[in-house]
Amino acid sequence: MRWLHSLTYLFTVLMLAACGSRNTSVEPALPTNTPVPTFTATPVGASVGTGGGQVSTPQPQTQPAATPAAPAATATPDTPMATIGNVLMNVRGGPGTNYNVIGTAAPGQRFEITGKNPGLGDWWQINYNGQTGWLYGPLVTATNPQVVQIALVIPAPPPPTATPIPPTPVPVPTQPPAPRFPYSLVDQGQCPQNRQQTFFEGAVYDRNNNFKNGVCLHIAFGGPRNTKCTGCGKPSGNWGFSPFGGPANAGTFVEIFVVNCPSSGWDDPRSRTKDFSNLTPLSEKWSMTVNQSVGCVNIAFKEN
């Protein structure tokens, strides 16, 4: 048993060395570099072993709790829009034609509707190039109008424009109409009852209210009867007829008017001229229906 002898020898050497070391100085051993420990992350569920080692105990893998999904957002209606029709429209500063025009909108243009007027709701408030404008509703096409609310701010209507009062025209003196005849009937006279006979008397005046002679008058009843002149056998400017020679027949219609003087015989007070070639009236006609015997006086004509 050779190995047993070797072991005995080695044991003897070691014992001698231990005994000798008590009186022998020993050189200090050189320091050795201590290795820096490396740290390894401990997995979830691992336990630390004793003796400086780490024992990893496998643990069952657990899934993280699921996060509940957020509820889906409620869909909002589309933005209401106003589309201009086939006409060029005015954009106004308020809901009414009494507001000023701030611009125009061309056919096919679209604008966001931001409100409406109260009451009829017939005007749309729009975003007009960054400012507030208003469109007349019946002339545009609106999408999603049911979501449009009453506008929060509505401008006050402008004060009414005072209607200028035209100046009162200065009345121009009205010229009297041109006379229809050279002479006018200016006085109907009076016709009181006269039992002896029926007669008619009067006068003719010039423009200055002076008596005028040489003016012819005609009396007619049932047709032309007689022509007399003023101043002929009468005071200046006067004329007179006694055509019946006594009381007149009831219901006789009489007319007296100025005429052109006949070519002859008119200036003879004793003549009862029968020249009726020109009886064109030169004045209005004085007329009367005689129902009883009368004496008419102060029948007057005047030169125009």
PDB file of C-alpha atoms in Angstrom:
ATOM      1  CA  MET A   1       0.000   0.000   0.000  1.00  0.00           C
ATOM      2  CA  ARG A   2       2.261   2.592  -1.396  1.00  0.00           C
ATOM      3  CA  TRP A   3      -0.166   5.420  -1.162  1.00  0.00           C
ATOM      4  CA  LEU A   4      -0.515   5.016   2.558  1.00  0.00           C
ATOM      5  CA  HIS A   5       3.262   5.576   3.051  1.00  0.00           C
ATOM      6  CA  SER A   6       3.085   8.767   0.978  1.00  0.00           C
ATOM      7  CA  LEU A   7       0.249  10.081   3.057  1.00  0.00           C
ATOM      8  CA  THR A   8       2.098   9.401   6.313  1.00  0.00           C
ATOM      9  CA  TYR A   9       5.187  11.243   4.978  1.00  0.00           C
ATOM     10  CA  LEU A  10       3.187  14.265   4.013  1.00  0.00           C
ATOM     11  CA  PHE A  11       1.470  14.439   7.401  1.00  0.00           C
ATOM     12  CA  THR A  12       4.867  14.375   9.171  1.00  0.00           C
ATOM     13  CA  VAL A  13       6.187  17.280   7.057  1.00  0.00           C
ATOM     14  CA  LEU A  14       3.223  19.381   7.838  1.00  0.00           C
ATOM     15  CA  MET A  15       3.475  18.879  11.558  1.00  0.00           C
ATOM     16  CA  LEU A  16       7.150  19.906  11.577  1.00  0.00           C
ATOM     17  CA  ALA A  17       6.389  22.992   9.603  1.00  0.00           C
ATOM     18  CA  ALA A  18       3.690  23.986  12.056  1.00  0.00           C
ATOM     19  CA  CYS A  19       5.978  23.647  14.996  1.00  0.00           C
ATOM     20  CA  GLY A  20       8.713  25.688  13.381  1.00  0.00           C
ATOM     21  CA  SER A  21       6.497  28.459  12.457  1.00  0.00           C
ATOM     22  CA  ARG A  22       6.094  29.720  15.964  1.00  0.00           C
ATOM     23  CA  ASN A  23       9.684  31.073  15.989  1.00  0.00           C
ATOM     24  CA  THR A  24       9.932  31.903  12.321  1.00  0.00           C
ATOM     25  CA  SER A  25       8.762  35.316  10.840  1.00  0.00           C
ATOM     26  CA  VAL A  26       6.519  34.971   7.956  1.00  0.00           C
ATOM     27  CA  GLU A  27       6.500  37.532   5.132  1.00  0.00           C
ATOM     28  CA  PRO A  28       3.088  39.073   4.712  1.00  0.00           C
ATOM     29  CA  ALA A  29       1.370  37.893   1.697  1.00  0.00           C
ATOM     30  CA  LEU A  30       0.874  40.329  -1.139  1.00  0.00           C
ATOM     31  CA  PRO A  31      -2.638  41.659  -1.364  1.00  0.00           C
ATOM     32  CA  THR A  32      -4.788  40.161  -4.021  1.00  0.00           C
ATOM     33  CA  ASN A  33      -7.333  41.994  -6.110  1.00  0.00           C
ATOM     34  CA  THR A  34     -10.832  41.294  -4.922  1.00  0.00           C
ATOM     35  CA  PRO A  35     -13.163  40.873  -7.891  1.00  0.00           C
ATOM     36  CA  VAL A  36     -16.064  43.346  -8.060  1.00  0.00           C
ATOM     37  CA  PRO A  37     -19.265  41.438  -7.585  1.00  0.00           C
ATOM     38  CA  THR A  38     -21.704  41.505 -10.467  1.00  0.00           C
ATOM     39  CA  PHE A  39     -25.323  42.126  -9.506  1.00  0.00           C
ATOM     40  CA  THR A  40     -27.973  40.282 -11.360  1.00  0.00           C
ATOM     41  CA  ALA A  41     -31.602  41.524 -11.284  1.00  0.00           C
ATOM     42  CA  THR A  42     -33.771  39.245  -9.292  1.00  0.00           C
ATOM     43  CA  PRO A  43     -36.808  38.159 -11.294  1.00  0.00           C
ATOM     44  CA  VAL A  44     -40.262  38.516  -9.839  1.00  0.00           C
ATOM     45  CA  GLY A  45     -40.949  35.678  -7.435  1.00  0.00           C
ATOM     46  CA  ALA A  46     -37.259  34.659  -6.965  1.00  0.00           C
ATOM     47  CA  SER A  47     -35.973  33.982  -3.427  1.00  0.00           C
ATOM     48  CA  VAL A  48     -32.459  34.803  -2.225  1.00  0.00           C
ATOM     49  CA  GLY A  49     -30.518  31.692  -1.254  1.00  0.00           C
ATOM     50  CA  THR A  50     -28.259  31.370   1.740  1.00  0.00           C
ATOM     51  CA  GLY A  51     -24.463  31.227   1.562  1.00  0.00           C
ATOM     52  CA  GLY A  52     -24.214  34.210  -0.750  1.00  0.00           C
ATOM     53  CA  GLY A  53     -25.794  32.562  -3.729  1.00  0.00           C
ATOM     54  CA  GLN A  54     -29.090  33.347  -5.422  1.00  0.00           C
ATOM     55  CA  VAL A  55     -31.611  30.690  -6.027  1.00  0.00           C
ATOM     56  CA  SER A  56     -34.248  31.454  -8.640  1.00  0.00           C
ATOM     57  CA  THR A  57     -37.495  29.828  -7.957  1.00  0.00           C
ATOM     58  CA  PRO A  58     -39.620  29.776 -11.097  1.00  0.00           C
ATOM     59  CA  GLN A  59     -42.959  31.418 -10.580  1.00  0.00           C
ATOM     60  CA  PRO A  60     -46.017  31.117 -12.811  1.00  0.00           C
ATOM     61  CA  GLN A  61     -46.246  34.048 -15.256  1.00  0.00           C
ATOM     62  CA  THR A  62     -49.291  36.309 -14.607  1.00  0.00           C
ATOM     63  CA  GLN A  63     -50.804  38.581 -17.285  1.00  0.00           C
ATOM     64  CA  PRO A  64     -51.290  42.299 -16.366  1.00  0.00           C
ATOM     65  CA  ALA A  65     -54.905  43.285 -15.683  1.00  0.00           C
ATOM     66  CA  ALA A  66     -56.594  44.604 -18.838  1.00  0.00           C
ATOM     67  CA  THR A  67     -57.351  48.340 -18.785  1.00  0.00           C
ATOM     68  CA  PRO A  68     -61.060  48.945 -19.541  1.00  0.00           C
ATOM     69  CA  ALA A  69     -61.583  50.631 -22.937  1.00  0.00           C
ATOM     70  CA  ALA A  70     -62.763  54.268 -22.904  1.00  0.00           C
ATOM     71  CA  PRO A  71     -66.359  54.699 -24.052  1.00  0.00           C
ATOM     72  CA  ALA A  72     -66.754  55.791 -27.658  1.00  0.00           C
ATOM     73  CA  ALA A  73     -67.206  59.606 -28.089  1.00  0.00           C
ATOM     74  CA  THR A  74     -70.698  60.743 -29.028  1.00  0.00           C
ATOM     75  CA  ALA A  75     -70.805  61.941 -32.644  1.00  0.00           C
ATOM     76  CA  THR A  76     -71.527  65.683 -32.987  1.00  0.00           C
ATOM     77  CA  PRO A  77     -73.720  67.037 -35.820  1.00  0.00           C
ATOM     78  CA  ASP A  78     -72.051  68.579 -38.801  1.00  0.00           C
ATOM     79  CA  THR A  79     -71.449  72.297 -38.666  1.00  0.00           C
ATOM     80  CA  PRO A  80     -74.492  74.108 -40.109  1.00  0.00           C
ATOM     81  CA  MET A  81     -73.654  75.846 -43.346  1.00  0.00           C
ATOM     82  CA  ALA A  82     -75.372  78.358 -45.632  1.00  0.00           C
ATOM     83  CA  THR A  83     -74.900  78.008 -49.388  1.00  0.00           C
ATOM     84  CA  ILE A  84     -75.621  80.987 -51.639  1.00  0.00           C
ATOM     85  CA  GLY A  85     -78.046  80.303 -54.494  1.00  0.00           C
ATOM     86  CA  ASN A  86     -77.793  81.622 -58.019  1.00  0.00           C
ATOM     87  CA  VAL A  87     -78.018  85.304 -57.102  1.00  0.00           C
ATOM     88  CA  LEU A  88     -75.491  87.780 -55.743  1.00  0.00           C
ATOM     89  CA  MET A  89     -76.577  88.526 -52.183  1.00  0.00           C
ATOM     90  CA  ASN A  90     -75.983  91.390 -49.785  1.00  0.00           C
ATOM     91  CA  VAL A  91     -74.390  90.553 -46.449  1.00  0.00           C
ATOM     92  CA  ARG A  92     -75.726  92.900 -43.790  1.00  0.00           C
ATOM     93  CA  GLY A  93     -74.603  93.959 -40.349  1.00  0.00           C
ATOM     94  CA  GLY A  94     -77.829  92.735 -38.729  1.00  0.00           C
ATOM     95  CA  PRO A  95     -80.999  90.718 -39.343  1.00  0.00           C
ATOM     96  CA  GLY A  96     -82.942  93.127 -41.504  1.00  0.00           C
ATOM     97  CA  THR A  97     -82.802  95.270 -44.612  1.00  0.00           C
ATOM     98  CA  ASN A  98     -82.561  98.345 -42.408  1.00  0.00           C
ATOM     99  CA  TYR A  99     -79.008  97.338 -41.466  1.00  0.00           C
ATOM    100  CA  ASN A 100     -76.026  98.499 -43.493  1.00  0.00           C
ATOM    101  CA  VAL A 101     -74.560  96.284 -46.223  1.00  0.00           C
ATOM    102  CA  ILE A 102     -71.081  95.100 -45.172  1.00  0.00           C
ATOM    103  CA  GLY A 103     -70.326  93.014 -48.253  1.00  0.00           C
ATOM    104  CA  THR A 104     -71.653  90.624 -50.875  1.00  0.00           C
ATOM    105  CA  ALA A 105     -71.785  86.844 -51.304  1.00  0.00           C
ATOM    106  CA  ALA A 106     -71.398  85.248 -54.725  1.00  0.00           C
ATOM    107  CA  PRO A 107     -73.444  82.297 -55.996  1.00  0.00           C
ATOM    108  CA  GLY A 108     -72.133  78.983 -54.653  1.00  0.00           C
ATOM    109  CA  GLN A 109     -70.230  80.427 -51.689  1.00  0.00           C
ATOM    110  CA  ARG A 110     -70.631  78.613 -48.343  1.00  0.00           C
ATOM    111  CA  PHE A 111     -70.502  80.158 -44.873  1.00  0.00           C
ATOM    112  CA  GLU A 112     -70.657  78.708 -41.378  1.00  0.00           C
ATOM    113  CA  ILE A 113     -73.937  79.533 -39.621  1.00  0.00           C
ATOM    114  CA  THR A 114     -73.303  80.786 -36.083  1.00  0.00           C
ATOM    115  CA  GLY A 115     -76.825  81.832 -35.055  1.00  0.00           C
ATOM    116  CA  LYS A 116     -80.216  83.105 -36.098  1.00  0.00           C
ATOM    117  CA  ASN A 117     -82.548  85.943 -35.187  1.00  0.00           C
ATOM    118  CA  PRO A 118     -85.351  85.405 -32.673  1.00  0.00           C
ATOM    119  CA  GLY A 119     -88.969  85.341 -33.718  1.00  0.00           C
ATOM    120  CA  LEU A 120     -89.274  84.227 -37.331  1.00  0.00           C
ATOM    121  CA  GLY A 121     -85.683  82.987 -37.462  1.00  0.00           C
ATOM    122  CA  ASP A 122     -85.498  84.036 -41.095  1.00  0.00           C
ATOM    123  CA  TRP A 123     -81.993  85.520 -40.962  1.00  0.00           C
ATOM    124  CA  TRP A 124     -78.796  83.468 -40.546  1.00  0.00           C
ATOM    125  CA  GLN A 125     -75.841  84.844 -38.627  1.00  0.00           C
ATOM    126  CA  ILE A 126     -72.665  83.751 -40.426  1.00  0.00           C
ATOM    127  CA  ASN A 127     -68.910  83.944 -40.132  1.00  0.00           C
ATOM    128  CA  TYR A 128     -68.200  86.365 -42.953  1.00  0.00           C
ATOM    129  CA  ASN A 129     -64.457  86.430 -43.530  1.00  0.00           C
ATOM    130  CA  GLY A 130     -63.749  86.668 -39.796  1.00  0.00           C
ATOM    131  CA  GLN A 131     -66.521  89.096 -38.946  1.00  0.00           C
ATOM    132  CA  THR A 132     -70.177  88.640 -38.129  1.00  0.00           C
ATOM    133  CA  GLY A 133     -72.583  89.005 -41.032  1.00  0.00           C
ATOM    134  CA  TRP A 134     -76.224  88.184 -41.706  1.00  0.00           C
ATOM    135  CA  LEU A 135     -77.924  86.509 -44.705  1.00  0.00           C
ATOM    136  CA  TYR A 136     -81.615  86.422 -45.520  1.00  0.00           C
ATOM    137  CA  GLY A 137     -82.612  82.797 -44.964  1.00  0.00           C
ATOM    138  CA  PRO A 138     -85.176  82.213 -47.742  1.00  0.00           C
ATOM    139  CA  LEU A 139     -82.536  83.056 -50.378  1.00  0.00           C
ATOM    140  CA  VAL A 140     -79.931  80.501 -49.243  1.00  0.00           C
ATOM    141  CA  THR A 141     -79.767  76.727 -48.703  1.00  0.00           C
ATOM    142  CA  ALA A 142     -79.026  75.810 -45.087  1.00  0.00           C
ATOM    143  CA  THR A 143     -77.679  72.433 -43.941  1.00  0.00           C
ATOM    144  CA  ASN A 144     -78.360  71.219 -40.385  1.00  0.00           C
ATOM    145  CA  PRO A 145     -80.447  74.282 -39.542  1.00  0.00           C
ATOM    146  CA  GLN A 146     -82.115  72.421 -36.670  1.00  0.00           C
ATOM    147  CA  VAL A 147     -79.035  72.807 -34.478  1.00  0.00           C
ATOM    148  CA  VAL A 148     -78.741  76.567 -34.943  1.00  0.00           C
ATOM    149  CA  GLN A 149     -79.404  78.546 -31.765  1.00  0.00           C
ATOM    150  CA  ILE A 150     -80.576  82.121 -31.288  1.00  0.00           C
ATOM    151  CA  ALA A 151     -77.601  84.448 -31.714  1.00  0.00           C
ATOM    152  CA  LEU A 152     -76.202  85.657 -28.407  1.00  0.00           C
ATOM    153  CA  VAL A 153     -75.390  89.125 -29.701  1.00  0.00           C
ATOM    154  CA  ILE A 154     -77.678  90.910 -32.141  1.00  0.00           C
ATOM    155  CA  PRO A 155     -76.799  94.519 -32.988  1.00  0.00           C
ATOM    156  CA  ALA A 156     -79.414  97.173 -32.421  1.00  0.00           C
ATOM    157  CA  PRO A 157     -81.033  98.391 -35.629  1.00  0.00           C
ATOM    158  CA  PRO A 158     -79.729 101.716 -36.906  1.00  0.00           C
ATOM    159  CA  PRO A 159     -81.893 104.759 -36.197  1.00  0.00           C
ATOM    160  CA  PRO A 160     -84.349 105.526 -38.991  1.00  0.00           C
ATOM    161  CA  THR A 161     -83.164 108.046 -41.497  1.00  0.00           C
ATOM    162  CA  ALA A 162     -85.142 111.215 -41.261  1.00  0.00           C
ATOM    163  CA  THR A 163     -87.139 111.769 -44.409  1.00  0.00           C
ATOM    164  CA  PRO A 164     -86.244 115.184 -45.748  1.00  0.00           C
ATOM    165  CA  ILE A 165     -89.205 117.489 -45.850  1.00  0.00           C
ATOM    166  CA  PRO A 166     -89.428 119.057 -49.262  1.00  0.00           C
ATOM    167  CA  PRO A 167     -89.608 122.808 -49.236  1.00  0.00           C
ATOM    168  CA  THR A 168     -93.068 124.198 -49.456  1.00  0.00           C
ATOM    169  CA  PRO A 169     -93.491 125.530 -52.959  1.00  0.00           C
ATOM    170  CA  VAL A 170     -94.305 129.162 -53.213  1.00  0.00           C
ATOM    171  CA  PRO A 171     -97.757 129.341 -54.714  1.00  0.00           C
ATOM    172  CA  VAL A 172     -97.721 130.882 -58.123  1.00  0.00           C
ATOM    173  CA  PRO A 173    -100.584 133.213 -58.711  1.00  0.00           C
ATOM    174  CA  THR A 174    -103.090 131.392 -60.829  1.00  0.00           C
ATOM    175  CA  GLN A 175    -103.902 133.218 -63.935  1.00  0.00           C
ATOM    176  CA  PRO A 176    -107.596 133.386 -64.586  1.00  0.00           C
ATOM    177  CA  PRO A 177    -108.623 131.332 -67.576  1.00  0.00           C
ATOM    178  CA  ALA A 178    -108.862 133.158 -70.812  1.00  0.00           C
ATOM    179  CA  PRO A 179    -112.394 134.442 -71.293  1.00  0.00           C
ATOM    180  CA  ARG A 180    -114.540 132.288 -73.459  1.00  0.00           C
ATOM    181  CA  PHE A 181    -116.351 135.279 -74.916  1.00  0.00           C
ATOM    182  CA  PRO A 182    -115.512 138.940 -75.483  1.00  0.00           C
ATOM    183  CA  TYR A 183    -118.264 139.844 -72.976  1.00  0.00           C
ATOM    184  CA  SER A 184    -119.358 138.292 -69.692  1.00  0.00           C
ATOM    185  CA  LEU A 185    -122.749 138.158 -68.013  1.00  0.00           C
ATOM    186  CA  VAL A 186    -122.002 139.904 -64.721  1.00  0.00           C
ATOM    187  CA  ASP A 187    -125.501 140.471 -63.279  1.00  0.00           C
ATOM    188  CA  GLN A 188    -128.694 138.416 -63.622  1.00  0.00           C
ATOM    189  CA  GLY A 189    -130.824 141.443 -62.591  1.00  0.00           C
ATOM    190  CA  GLN A 190    -134.272 141.252 -60.939  1.00  0.00           C
ATOM    191  CA  CYS A 191    -137.582 140.223 -62.478  1.00  0.00           C
ATOM    192  CA  PRO A 192    -140.523 141.359 -60.329  1.00  0.00           C
ATOM    193  CA  GLN A 193    -144.078 140.804 -61.523  1.00  0.00           C
ATOM    194  CA  ASN A 194    -145.427 143.456 -63.864  1.00  0.00           C
ATOM    195  CA  ARG A 195    -149.080 143.145 -64.869  1.00  0.00           C
ATOM    196  CA  GLN A 196    -148.982 145.627 -67.791  1.00  0.00           C
ATOM    197  CA  GLN A 197    -146.423 143.879 -69.975  1.00  0.00           C
ATOM    198  CA  THR A 198    -143.280 141.784 -69.910  1.00  0.00           C
ATOM    199  CA  PHE A 199    -140.016 143.625 -70.653  1.00  0.00           C
ATOM    200  CA  PHE A 200    -136.255 143.176 -70.232  1.00  0.00           C
ATOM    201  CA  GLU A 201    -133.742 145.981 -69.647  1.00  0.00           C
ATOM    202  CA  GLY A 202    -130.062 146.215 -68.816  1.00  0.00           C
ATOM    203  CA  ALA A 203    -126.686 147.749 -69.633  1.00  0.00           C
ATOM    204  CA  VAL A 204    -123.239 146.942 -71.075  1.00  0.00           C
ATOM    205  CA  TYR A 205    -119.973 148.137 -69.471  1.00  0.00           C
ATOM    206  CA  ASP A 206    -116.415 148.393 -70.783  1.00  0.00           C
ATOM    207  CA  ARG A 207    -113.376 147.014 -68.927  1.00  0.00           C
ATOM    208  CA  ASN A 208    -113.267 150.118 -66.716  1.00  0.00           C
ATOM    209  CA  ASN A 209    -116.914 149.757 -65.695  1.00  0.00           C
ATOM    210  CA  ASN A 210    -118.017 152.656 -67.864  1.00  0.00           C
ATOM    211  CA  PHE A 211    -121.189 152.410 -69.940  1.00  0.00           C
ATOM    212  CA  LYS A 212    -120.439 151.282 -73.473  1.00  0.00           C
ATOM    213  CA  ASN A 213    -122.592 152.251 -76.456  1.00  0.00           C
ATOM    214  CA  GLY A 214    -122.879 150.548 -79.830  1.00  0.00           C
ATOM    215  CA  VAL A 215    -122.965 146.985 -78.471  1.00  0.00           C
ATOM    216  CA  CYS A 216    -125.648 144.775 -80.009  1.00  0.00           C
ATOM    217  CA  LEU A 217    -127.767 142.257 -78.058  1.00  0.00           C
ATOM    218  CA  HIS A 218    -130.226 139.719 -79.358  1.00  0.00           C
ATOM    219  CA  ILE A 219    -133.368 138.335 -77.731  1.00  0.00           C
ATOM    220  CA  ALA A 220    -134.649 134.911 -78.738  1.00  0.00           C
ATOM    221  CA  PHE A 221    -137.721 132.880 -77.749  1.00  0.00           C
ATOM    222  CA  GLY A 222    -138.906 130.116 -79.962  1.00  0.00           C
ATOM    223  CA  GLY A 223    -136.192 131.184 -82.451  1.00  0.00           C
ATOM    224  CA  PRO A 224    -134.456 134.454 -83.371  1.00  0.00           C
ATOM    225  CA  ARG A 225    -136.596 137.517 -82.574  1.00  0.00           C
ATOM    226  CA  ASN A 226    -134.872 140.903 -82.412  1.00  0.00           C
ATOM    227  CA  THR A 227    -131.505 142.689 -82.138  1.00  0.00           C
ATOM    228  CA  LYS A 228    -131.016 145.983 -80.277  1.00  0.00           C
ATOM    229  CA  CYS A 229    -127.978 148.156 -79.524  1.00  0.00           C
ATOM    230  CA  THR A 230    -126.845 149.920 -76.358  1.00  0.00           C
ATOM    231  CA  GLY A 231    -127.471 153.665 -76.285  1.00  0.00           C
ATOM    232  CA  CYS A 232    -129.862 153.440 -79.229  1.00  0.00           C
ATOM    233  CA  GLY A 233    -132.900 155.399 -77.965  1.00  0.00           C
ATOM    234  CA  LYS A 234    -131.875 154.535 -74.408  1.00  0.00           C
ATOM    235  CA  PRO A 235    -129.581 156.195 -71.869  1.00  0.00           C
ATOM    236  CA  SER A 236    -125.875 155.599 -72.469  1.00  0.00           C
ATOM    237  CA  GLY A 237    -124.953 151.928 -72.366  1.00  0.00           C
ATOM    238  CA  ASN A 238    -128.538 150.751 -71.837  1.00  0.00           C
ATOM    239  CA  TRP A 239    -130.675 148.431 -73.916  1.00  0.00           C
ATOM    240  CA  GLY A 240    -134.239 147.127 -73.661  1.00  0.00           C
ATOM    241  CA  PHE A 241    -136.787 144.725 -75.189  1.00  0.00           C
ATOM    242  CA  SER A 242    -140.590 144.580 -74.967  1.00  0.00           C
ATOM    243  CA  PRO A 243    -141.001 141.584 -77.266  1.00  0.00           C
ATOM    244  CA  PHE A 244    -144.548 140.539 -76.402  1.00  0.00           C
ATOM    245  CA  GLY A 245    -146.360 143.885 -76.486  1.00  0.00           C
ATOM    246  CA  GLY A 246    -148.166 142.791 -73.321  1.00  0.00           C
ATOM    247  CA  PRO A 247    -148.103 139.867 -70.856  1.00  0.00           C
ATOM    248  CA  ALA A 248    -146.043 136.870 -71.967  1.00  0.00           C
ATOM    249  CA  ASN A 249    -147.496 133.458 -72.510  1.00  0.00           C
ATOM    250  CA  ALA A 250    -146.810 131.179 -69.547  1.00  0.00           C
ATOM    251  CA  GLY A 251    -143.869 128.818 -70.107  1.00  0.00           C
ATOM    252  CA  THR A 252    -142.087 131.004 -72.646  1.00  0.00           C
ATOM    253  CA  PHE A 253    -138.309 130.424 -72.594  1.00  0.00           C
ATOM    254  CA  VAL A 254    -136.306 133.627 -73.240  1.00  0.00           C
ATOM    255  CA  GLU A 255    -132.574 134.085 -74.019  1.00  0.00           C
ATOM    256  CA  ILE A 256    -130.592 137.363 -74.269  1.00  0.00           C
ATOM    257  CA  PHE A 257    -126.909 137.556 -75.311  1.00  0.00           C
ATOM    258  CA  VAL A 258    -124.362 139.862 -77.033  1.00  0.00           C
ATOM    259  CA  VAL A 259    -123.920 139.399 -80.800  1.00  0.00           C
ATOM    260  CA  ASN A 260    -122.151 141.050 -83.683  1.00  0.00           C
ATOM    261  CA  CYS A 261    -124.050 144.086 -84.884  1.00  0.00           C
ATOM    262  CA  PRO A 262    -125.944 143.575 -88.155  1.00  0.00           C
ATOM    263  CA  SER A 263    -124.661 145.280 -91.260  1.00  0.00           C
ATOM    264  CA  SER A 264    -127.502 147.809 -91.220  1.00  0.00           C
ATOM    265  CA  GLY A 265    -130.477 149.016 -89.260  1.00  0.00           C
ATOM    266  CA  TRP A 266    -129.140 148.167 -85.864  1.00  0.00           C
ATOM    267  CA  ASP A 267    -128.479 151.803 -84.924  1.00  0.00           C
ATOM    268  CA  ASP A 268    -132.047 152.992 -85.657  1.00  0.00           C
ATOM    269  CA  PRO A 269    -133.943 152.969 -82.362  1.00  0.00           C
ATOM    270  CA  ARG A 270    -137.192 152.653 -84.244  1.00  0.00           C
ATOM    271  CA  SER A 271    -135.978 149.654 -86.185  1.00  0.00           C
ATOM    272  CA  ARG A 272    -136.519 146.093 -85.193  1.00  0.00           C
ATOM    273  CA  THR A 273    -133.869 144.594 -87.398  1.00  0.00           C
ATOM    274  CA  LYS A 274    -134.466 141.182 -88.840  1.00  0.00           C
ATOM    275  CA  ASP A 275    -130.876 140.685 -90.008  1.00  0.00           C
ATOM    276  CA  PHE A 276    -130.046 137.410 -88.314  1.00  0.00           C
ATOM    277  CA  SER A 277    -127.210 136.459 -90.628  1.00  0.00           C
ATOM    278  CA  ASN A 278    -124.678 136.317 -87.774  1.00  0.00           C
ATOM    279  CA  LEU A 279    -126.012 135.488 -84.352  1.00  0.00           C
ATOM    280  CA  THR A 280    -122.834 133.907 -82.985  1.00  0.00           C
ATOM    281  CA  PRO A 281    -122.923 134.511 -79.187  1.00  0.00           C
ATOM    282  CA  LEU A 282    -120.290 136.935 -77.903  1.00  0.00           C
ATOM    283  CA  SER A 283    -121.266 136.347 -74.248  1.00  0.00           C
ATOM    284  CA  GLU A 284    -122.939 133.826 -71.975  1.00  0.00           C
ATOM    285  CA  LYS A 285    -126.693 133.725 -72.408  1.00  0.00           C
ATOM    286  CA  TRP A 286    -129.076 135.194 -69.880  1.00  0.00           C
ATOM    287  CA  SER A 287    -132.130 132.909 -69.813  1.00  0.00           C
ATOM    288  CA  MET A 288    -135.477 132.601 -68.053  1.00  0.00           C
ATOM    289  CA  THR A 289    -138.745 130.705 -68.382  1.00  0.00           C
ATOM    290  CA  VAL A 290    -141.503 133.283 -68.125  1.00  0.00           C
ATOM    291  CA  ASN A 291    -144.646 131.974 -66.399  1.00  0.00           C
ATOM    292  CA  GLN A 292    -146.241 135.313 -65.724  1.00  0.00           C
ATOM    293  CA  SER A 293    -145.866 138.896 -66.820  1.00  0.00           C
ATOM    294  CA  VAL A 294    -142.600 140.323 -65.374  1.00  0.00           C
ATOM    295  CA  GLY A 295    -140.409 143.377 -65.708  1.00  0.00           C
ATOM    296  CA  CYS A 296    -136.715 142.362 -65.636  1.00  0.00           C
ATOM    297  CA  VAL A 297    -134.175 145.146 -64.959  1.00  0.00           C
ATOM    298  CA  ASN A 298    -130.417 145.590 -64.327  1.00  0.00           C
ATOM    299  CA  ILE A 299    -129.302 142.674 -66.505  1.00  0.00           C
ATOM    300  CA  ALA A 300    -125.626 143.544 -67.101  1.00  0.00           C
ATOM    301  CA  PHE A 301    -122.849 142.449 -69.475  1.00  0.00           C
ATOM    302  CA  LYS A 302    -119.226 143.593 -69.288  1.00  0.00           C
ATOM    303  CA  GLU A 303    -116.429 143.719 -71.823  1.00  0.00           C
ATOM    304  CA  ASN A 304    -113.571 141.311 -71.030  1.00  0.00           C
TER     305      ASN A 304
END
